[in-house]
mmCIF file of C-alpha atoms in Angstrom:
data_model
loop_
_atom_site.group_PDB
_atom_site.id
_atom_site.type_symbol
_atom_site.label_atom_id
_atom_site.label_comp_id
_atom_site.label_asym_id
_atom_site.label_seq_id
_atom_site.Cartn_x
_atom_site.Cartn_y
_atom_site.Cartn_z
ATOM 1 C CA GLU O 26 -18.922 -0.707 8.676
ATOM 2 C CA ALA O 27 -16.375 0.772 6.401
ATOM 3 C CA GLN O 28 -15.355 -1.704 3.855
ATOM 4 C CA VAL O 29 -13.428 -2.456 1.275
ATOM 5 C CA THR O 30 -14.517 -5.838 -0.867
ATOM 6 C CA GLN O 31 -12.249 -7.395 -3.490
ATOM 7 C CA ASN O 32 -13.002 -10.519 -5.352
ATOM 8 C CA PRO O 33 -12.196 -13.214 -5.966
ATOM 9 C CA ARG O 34 -9.759 -13.829 -3.163
ATOM 10 C CA TYR O 35 -8.234 -16.877 -5.056
ATOM 11 C CA LEU O 36 -8.443 -17.450 -8.806
ATOM 12 C CA ILE O 37 -5.909 -19.109 -10.685
ATOM 13 C CA THR O 38 -6.531 -19.259 -14.602
ATOM 14 C CA VAL O 39 -4.966 -19.667 -17.854
ATOM 15 C CA THR O 40 -2.676 -17.681 -19.552
ATOM 16 C CA GLY O 41 -4.705 -15.787 -21.838
ATOM 17 C CA LYS O 42 -8.210 -15.862 -20.601
ATOM 18 C CA LYS O 43 -9.585 -12.653 -19.905
ATOM 19 C CA LEU O 44 -10.075 -11.928 -16.448
ATOM 20 C CA THR O 45 -11.618 -9.236 -14.384
ATOM 21 C CA VAL O 46 -10.940 -8.522 -10.399
ATOM 22 C CA THR O 47 -13.668 -6.402 -9.169
ATOM 23 C CA CYS O 48 -12.973 -3.919 -6.081
ATOM 24 C CA SER O 49 -16.012 -2.257 -4.564
ATOM 25 C CA GLN O 50 -16.073 0.670 -1.296
ATOM 26 C CA ASN O 51 -19.015 1.957 0.622
ATOM 27 C CA MET O 52 -17.167 5.028 1.737
ATOM 28 C CA ASN O 53 -18.280 7.195 -1.088
ATOM 29 C CA HIS O 54 -14.173 8.051 -1.916
ATOM 30 C CA GLU O 55 -13.569 10.045 -4.706
ATOM 31 C CA TYR O 56 -10.294 8.268 -4.322
ATOM 32 C CA MET O 57 -9.272 4.440 -5.360
ATOM 33 C CA SER O 58 -6.126 2.506 -6.713
ATOM 34 C CA TRP O 59 -5.139 -0.684 -7.490
ATOM 35 C CA TYR O 60 -1.329 -2.396 -6.244
ATOM 36 C CA ARG O 61 0.137 -5.263 -6.776
ATOM 37 C CA GLN O 62 2.989 -6.947 -4.325
ATOM 38 C CA ASP O 63 5.524 -9.784 -5.758
ATOM 39 C CA PRO O 64 8.472 -10.840 -3.153
ATOM 40 C CA GLY O 65 11.466 -8.092 -3.256
ATOM 41 C CA LEU O 66 9.276 -5.496 -4.834
ATOM 42 C CA GLY O 67 7.303 -4.331 -2.529
ATOM 43 C CA LEU O 68 3.967 -2.766 -3.428
ATOM 44 C CA ARG O 69 3.802 -1.243 -6.624
ATOM 45 C CA GLN O 70 0.876 0.708 -8.517
ATOM 46 C CA ILE O 71 -0.568 -0.118 -11.659
ATOM 47 C CA TYR O 72 -3.847 2.096 -11.951
ATOM 48 C CA TYR O 73 -5.085 4.826 -9.911
ATOM 49 C CA SER O 74 -8.702 6.963 -10.094
ATOM 50 C CA MET O 75 -8.844 10.219 -8.738
ATOM 51 C CA ASN O 76 -13.157 10.324 -9.700
ATOM 52 C CA VAL O 77 -15.820 8.926 -11.630
ATOM 53 C CA GLU O 78 -13.769 8.414 -15.407
ATOM 54 C CA VAL O 79 -10.728 9.802 -14.318
ATOM 55 C CA THR O 80 -7.816 7.324 -14.619
ATOM 56 C CA ASP O 81 -4.095 7.799 -14.257
ATOM 57 C CA LYS O 82 -1.440 4.643 -14.592
ATOM 58 C CA GLY O 83 0.722 3.992 -11.817
ATOM 59 C CA ASP O 84 4.375 2.380 -12.365
ATOM 60 C CA VAL O 85 3.039 -0.686 -13.899
ATOM 61 C CA PRO O 86 0.004 -0.368 -16.322
ATOM 62 C CA GLU O 87 1.385 -2.490 -18.882
ATOM 63 C CA GLY O 88 -1.256 -5.615 -19.419
ATOM 64 C CA TYR O 89 -3.873 -4.360 -17.408
ATOM 65 C CA LYS O 90 -7.108 -1.971 -17.815
ATOM 66 C CA VAL O 91 -8.912 -0.202 -15.617
ATOM 67 C CA SER O 92 -12.656 1.316 -15.599
ATOM 68 C CA ARG O 93 -14.433 3.814 -13.083
ATOM 69 C CA LYS O 94 -17.755 4.033 -14.362
ATOM 70 C CA GLU O 95 -19.410 4.522 -10.508
ATOM 71 C CA LYS O 96 -17.549 5.583 -7.364
ATOM 72 C CA ARG O 97 -18.090 2.639 -5.607
ATOM 73 C CA ASN O 98 -16.233 0.313 -8.428
ATOM 74 C CA PHE O 99 -13.189 0.263 -9.835
ATOM 75 C CA PRO O 100 -12.765 -3.256 -11.397
ATOM 76 C CA LEU O 101 -9.074 -4.524 -12.519
ATOM 77 C CA ILE O 102 -9.051 -6.218 -16.049
ATOM 78 C CA LEU O 103 -6.236 -8.199 -17.446
ATOM 79 C CA GLU O 104 -7.388 -9.004 -21.337
ATOM 80 C CA SER O 105 -4.514 -11.636 -21.879
ATOM 81 C CA PRO O 106 -3.361 -12.699 -18.533
ATOM 82 C CA SER O 107 0.173 -14.112 -18.646
ATOM 83 C CA PRO O 108 2.399 -16.262 -16.050
ATOM 84 C CA ASN O 109 4.531 -12.463 -14.643
ATOM 85 C CA GLN O 110 0.897 -11.330 -14.194
ATOM 86 C CA THR O 111 0.997 -13.895 -10.961
ATOM 87 C CA SER O 112 0.912 -11.697 -7.801
ATOM 88 C CA LEU O 113 -1.183 -10.268 -4.676
ATOM 89 C CA TYR O 114 -2.739 -8.177 -5.572
ATOM 90 C CA PHE O 115 -4.725 -4.794 -3.544
ATOM 91 C CA CYS O 116 -7.098 -2.289 -3.947
ATOM 92 C CA ALA O 117 -7.390 0.984 -2.102
ATOM 93 C CA THR O 118 -9.449 4.236 -1.113
ATOM 94 C CA GLY O 119 -8.962 7.216 0.889
ATOM 95 C CA GLY O 120 -6.832 10.098 0.463
ATOM 96 C CA ALA O 121 -4.329 12.615 2.115
ATOM 97 C CA TRP O 122 -5.706 10.850 5.586
ATOM 98 C CA GLY O 123 -4.939 7.510 4.615
ATOM 99 C CA TYR O 124 -6.046 4.723 2.983
ATOM 100 C CA THR O 125 -7.881 1.275 3.218
ATOM 101 C CA PHE O 126 -7.117 -1.720 1.130
ATOM 102 C CA GLY O 127 -8.970 -4.747 0.192
ATOM 103 C CA SER O 128 -8.233 -7.242 1.923
ATOM 104 C CA GLY O 129 -6.228 -9.224 -1.177
ATOM 105 C CA THR O 130 -6.213 -11.353 -4.344
ATOM 106 C CA ARG O 131 -4.155 -13.688 -4.877
ATOM 107 C CA LEU O 132 -3.613 -14.373 -8.838
ATOM 108 C CA THR O 133 -1.931 -17.569 -10.716
ATOM 109 C CA VAL O 134 -1.905 -16.890 -14.330
ATOM 110 C CA VAL O 135 -0.537 -21.023 -15.142
ATOM 111 C CA GLY S 6 12.723 9.475 -9.920
ATOM 112 C CA GLN S 7 11.756 8.416 -6.881
ATOM 113 C CA ASN S 8 13.253 6.137 -4.500
ATOM 114 C CA ILE S 9 12.782 4.655 -1.068
ATOM 115 C CA ASP S 10 14.891 3.216 1.267
ATOM 116 C CA GLN S 11 14.097 1.288 4.470
ATOM 117 C CA PRO S 12 16.628 -1.923 5.761
ATOM 118 C CA THR S 13 15.365 -5.079 5.259
ATOM 119 C CA GLU S 14 14.805 -6.645 8.370
ATOM 120 C CA MET S 15 14.836 -6.041 11.955
ATOM 121 C CA THR S 16 14.554 -8.014 15.358
ATOM 122 C CA ALA S 17 13.723 -6.603 18.470
ATOM 123 C CA THR S 18 12.896 -7.971 21.704
ATOM 124 C CA GLU S 19 9.219 -7.847 23.231
ATOM 125 C CA GLY S 20 8.896 -4.634 25.772
ATOM 126 C CA ALA S 21 11.667 -2.798 23.707
ATOM 127 C CA ILE S 22 11.835 0.236 21.552
ATOM 128 C CA VAL S 23 12.873 -0.359 17.902
ATOM 129 C CA GLN S 24 13.060 2.691 15.066
ATOM 130 C CA ILE S 25 12.809 2.106 11.523
ATOM 131 C CA ASN S 26 14.268 4.316 9.388
ATOM 132 C CA CYS S 27 12.828 5.697 6.002
ATOM 133 C CA THR S 28 15.219 7.514 3.550
ATOM 134 C CA TYR S 29 13.403 9.216 0.142
ATOM 135 C CA GLN S 30 14.017 11.352 -3.104
ATOM 136 C CA THR S 31 10.811 12.591 -4.963
ATOM 137 C CA SER S 32 10.074 14.895 -7.432
ATOM 138 C CA GLY S 33 6.971 15.168 -6.169
ATOM 139 C CA PHE S 34 5.917 15.250 -2.556
ATOM 140 C CA ASN S 35 2.100 15.568 -0.522
ATOM 141 C CA GLY S 36 3.182 13.310 2.679
ATOM 142 C CA LEU S 37 4.628 10.161 3.611
ATOM 143 C CA PHE S 38 2.529 7.221 5.301
ATOM 144 C CA TRP S 39 3.307 4.292 7.269
ATOM 145 C CA TYR S 40 1.671 0.743 6.864
ATOM 146 C CA GLN S 41 1.631 -2.230 8.584
ATOM 147 C CA GLN S 42 1.715 -5.597 7.128
ATOM 148 C CA HIS S 43 1.243 -8.994 8.608
ATOM 149 C CA ALA S 44 1.856 -11.944 6.478
ATOM 150 C CA GLY S 45 -0.613 -12.638 3.344
ATOM 151 C CA GLU S 46 -2.772 -9.664 4.942
ATOM 152 C CA ALA S 47 -3.661 -5.921 3.240
ATOM 153 C CA PRO S 48 -1.761 -3.218 4.566
ATOM 154 C CA THR S 49 -3.028 -1.074 7.314
ATOM 155 C CA PHE S 50 -2.551 2.393 7.849
ATOM 156 C CA LEU S 51 -0.198 3.432 10.681
ATOM 157 C CA SER S 52 0.420 7.083 10.104
ATOM 158 C CA TYR S 53 1.105 10.021 8.315
ATOM 159 C CA ASN S 54 2.852 13.330 8.210
ATOM 160 C CA VAL S 55 3.044 16.320 5.558
ATOM 161 C CA LEU S 56 5.030 18.533 7.968
ATOM 162 C CA ASP S 57 8.542 17.971 9.599
ATOM 163 C CA GLY S 58 8.074 16.985 13.041
ATOM 164 C CA LEU S 59 6.719 14.475 15.092
ATOM 165 C CA GLU S 60 3.346 12.344 15.035
ATOM 166 C CA GLU S 61 2.421 10.431 18.370
ATOM 167 C CA LYS S 62 -0.581 7.413 18.271
ATOM 168 C CA GLY S 63 0.038 5.634 21.071
ATOM 169 C CA ARG S 64 2.737 3.669 21.180
ATOM 170 C CA PHE S 65 3.461 4.298 17.158
ATOM 171 C CA SER S 66 5.378 8.071 16.467
ATOM 172 C CA SER S 67 6.348 8.772 13.649
ATOM 173 C CA PHE S 68 8.781 11.513 12.494
ATOM 174 C CA LEU S 69 9.382 13.393 9.576
ATOM 175 C CA SER S 70 12.093 15.706 7.993
ATOM 176 C CA ARG S 71 11.635 16.709 4.552
ATOM 177 C CA SER S 72 14.481 19.364 3.483
ATOM 178 C CA LYS S 73 16.663 15.557 4.761
ATOM 179 C CA GLY S 74 14.228 13.336 3.115
ATOM 180 C CA TYR S 75 14.345 11.307 5.934
ATOM 181 C CA SER S 76 11.368 9.461 8.296
ATOM 182 C CA TYR S 77 11.362 7.212 10.874
ATOM 183 C CA LEU S 78 8.945 5.286 12.671
ATOM 184 C CA LEU S 79 9.460 4.640 16.117
ATOM 185 C CA LEU S 80 7.351 1.656 18.138
ATOM 186 C CA LYS S 81 7.461 1.184 21.989
ATOM 187 C CA GLU S 82 6.650 -1.128 24.194
ATOM 188 C CA LEU S 83 7.212 -3.878 21.492
ATOM 189 C CA GLN S 84 4.490 -6.778 21.355
ATOM 190 C CA MET S 85 4.779 -10.130 19.958
ATOM 191 C CA LYS S 86 1.654 -8.889 17.776
ATOM 192 C CA ASP S 87 3.960 -6.345 16.487
ATOM 193 C CA SER S 88 5.819 -8.812 14.326
ATOM 194 C CA ALA S 89 4.851 -8.016 10.762
ATOM 195 C CA SER S 90 6.649 -6.022 8.016
ATOM 196 C CA TYR S 91 6.779 -2.128 7.813
ATOM 197 C CA LEU S 92 5.742 -0.066 4.417
ATOM 198 C CA CYS S 93 7.023 4.123 4.032
ATOM 199 C CA ALA S 94 5.467 5.277 1.081
ATOM 200 C CA ILE S 95 4.661 8.807 -0.729
ATOM 201 C CA GLY S 96 2.167 10.114 -1.642
ATOM 202 C CA ASN S 97 2.247 12.378 -4.804
ATOM 203 C CA THR S 98 -0.951 13.595 -6.229
ATOM 204 C CA GLY S 99 -3.002 10.568 -6.507
ATOM 205 C CA LYS S 100 0.552 7.870 -6.723
ATOM 206 C CA LEU S 101 1.609 6.072 -3.348
ATOM 207 C CA ILE S 102 4.969 4.739 -4.084
ATOM 208 C CA PHE S 103 5.756 2.407 -0.922
ATOM 209 C CA GLY S 104 9.153 1.177 -0.082
ATOM 210 C CA GLN S 105 9.934 -2.193 -0.058
ATOM 211 C CA GLY S 106 9.010 -2.580 3.777
ATOM 212 C CA THR S 107 11.125 -3.861 6.388
ATOM 213 C CA THR S 108 10.390 -7.166 8.155
ATOM 214 C CA LEU S 109 10.208 -6.586 11.999
ATOM 215 C CA GLN S 110 10.588 -9.403 14.323
ATOM 216 C CA VAL S 111 9.827 -9.202 17.761
ATOM 217 C CA LYS S 112 11.418 -12.309 20.277
ATOM 218 C CA PRO S 113 10.399 -12.743 23.526
#
């Protein structure tokens, strides 16, 4: 079954404590991307990757890092989380024919 | 710059037809997507238009006019489970830009 797996689903953390949200896909897609979703602002792209070792900034990359060392994984790293990064995060994979999203990670930074 | 506009909310009756419009201004365009998102869940893919015209998929159809920067999603024979947010998104070489979404409420 085609899947995009994000972990964790829920996370509460404190300001400044580094965290990683993992994303894994089993569809052998080259393209992967991260989004955050906030009320009134919709889905905004953080980073995307067109292939292994190729990453590019989306519209809101500040405060985030990503890496793409292998095709199936695309972790999102928050080196020093702040309360304004409290949001619902989605990973996605796919291409021009459509994108498949993970189930989401609800992050709260206190 | 890029701008995508959709109505914030719409209400329709079960069994009816509803059209959700999306207008856009973008510096690059590879295609237009429509997604459905139920509250607290991941968006799910509905349709993709790259050329002008109508794409039909069961109860859902999507139309695109690139010259007018306009698309619509048409939902027929509305069901209660169609109550959700509908997201218009523009693809542009790796970037996927979303509108803020239209929340559709289907009433009995």
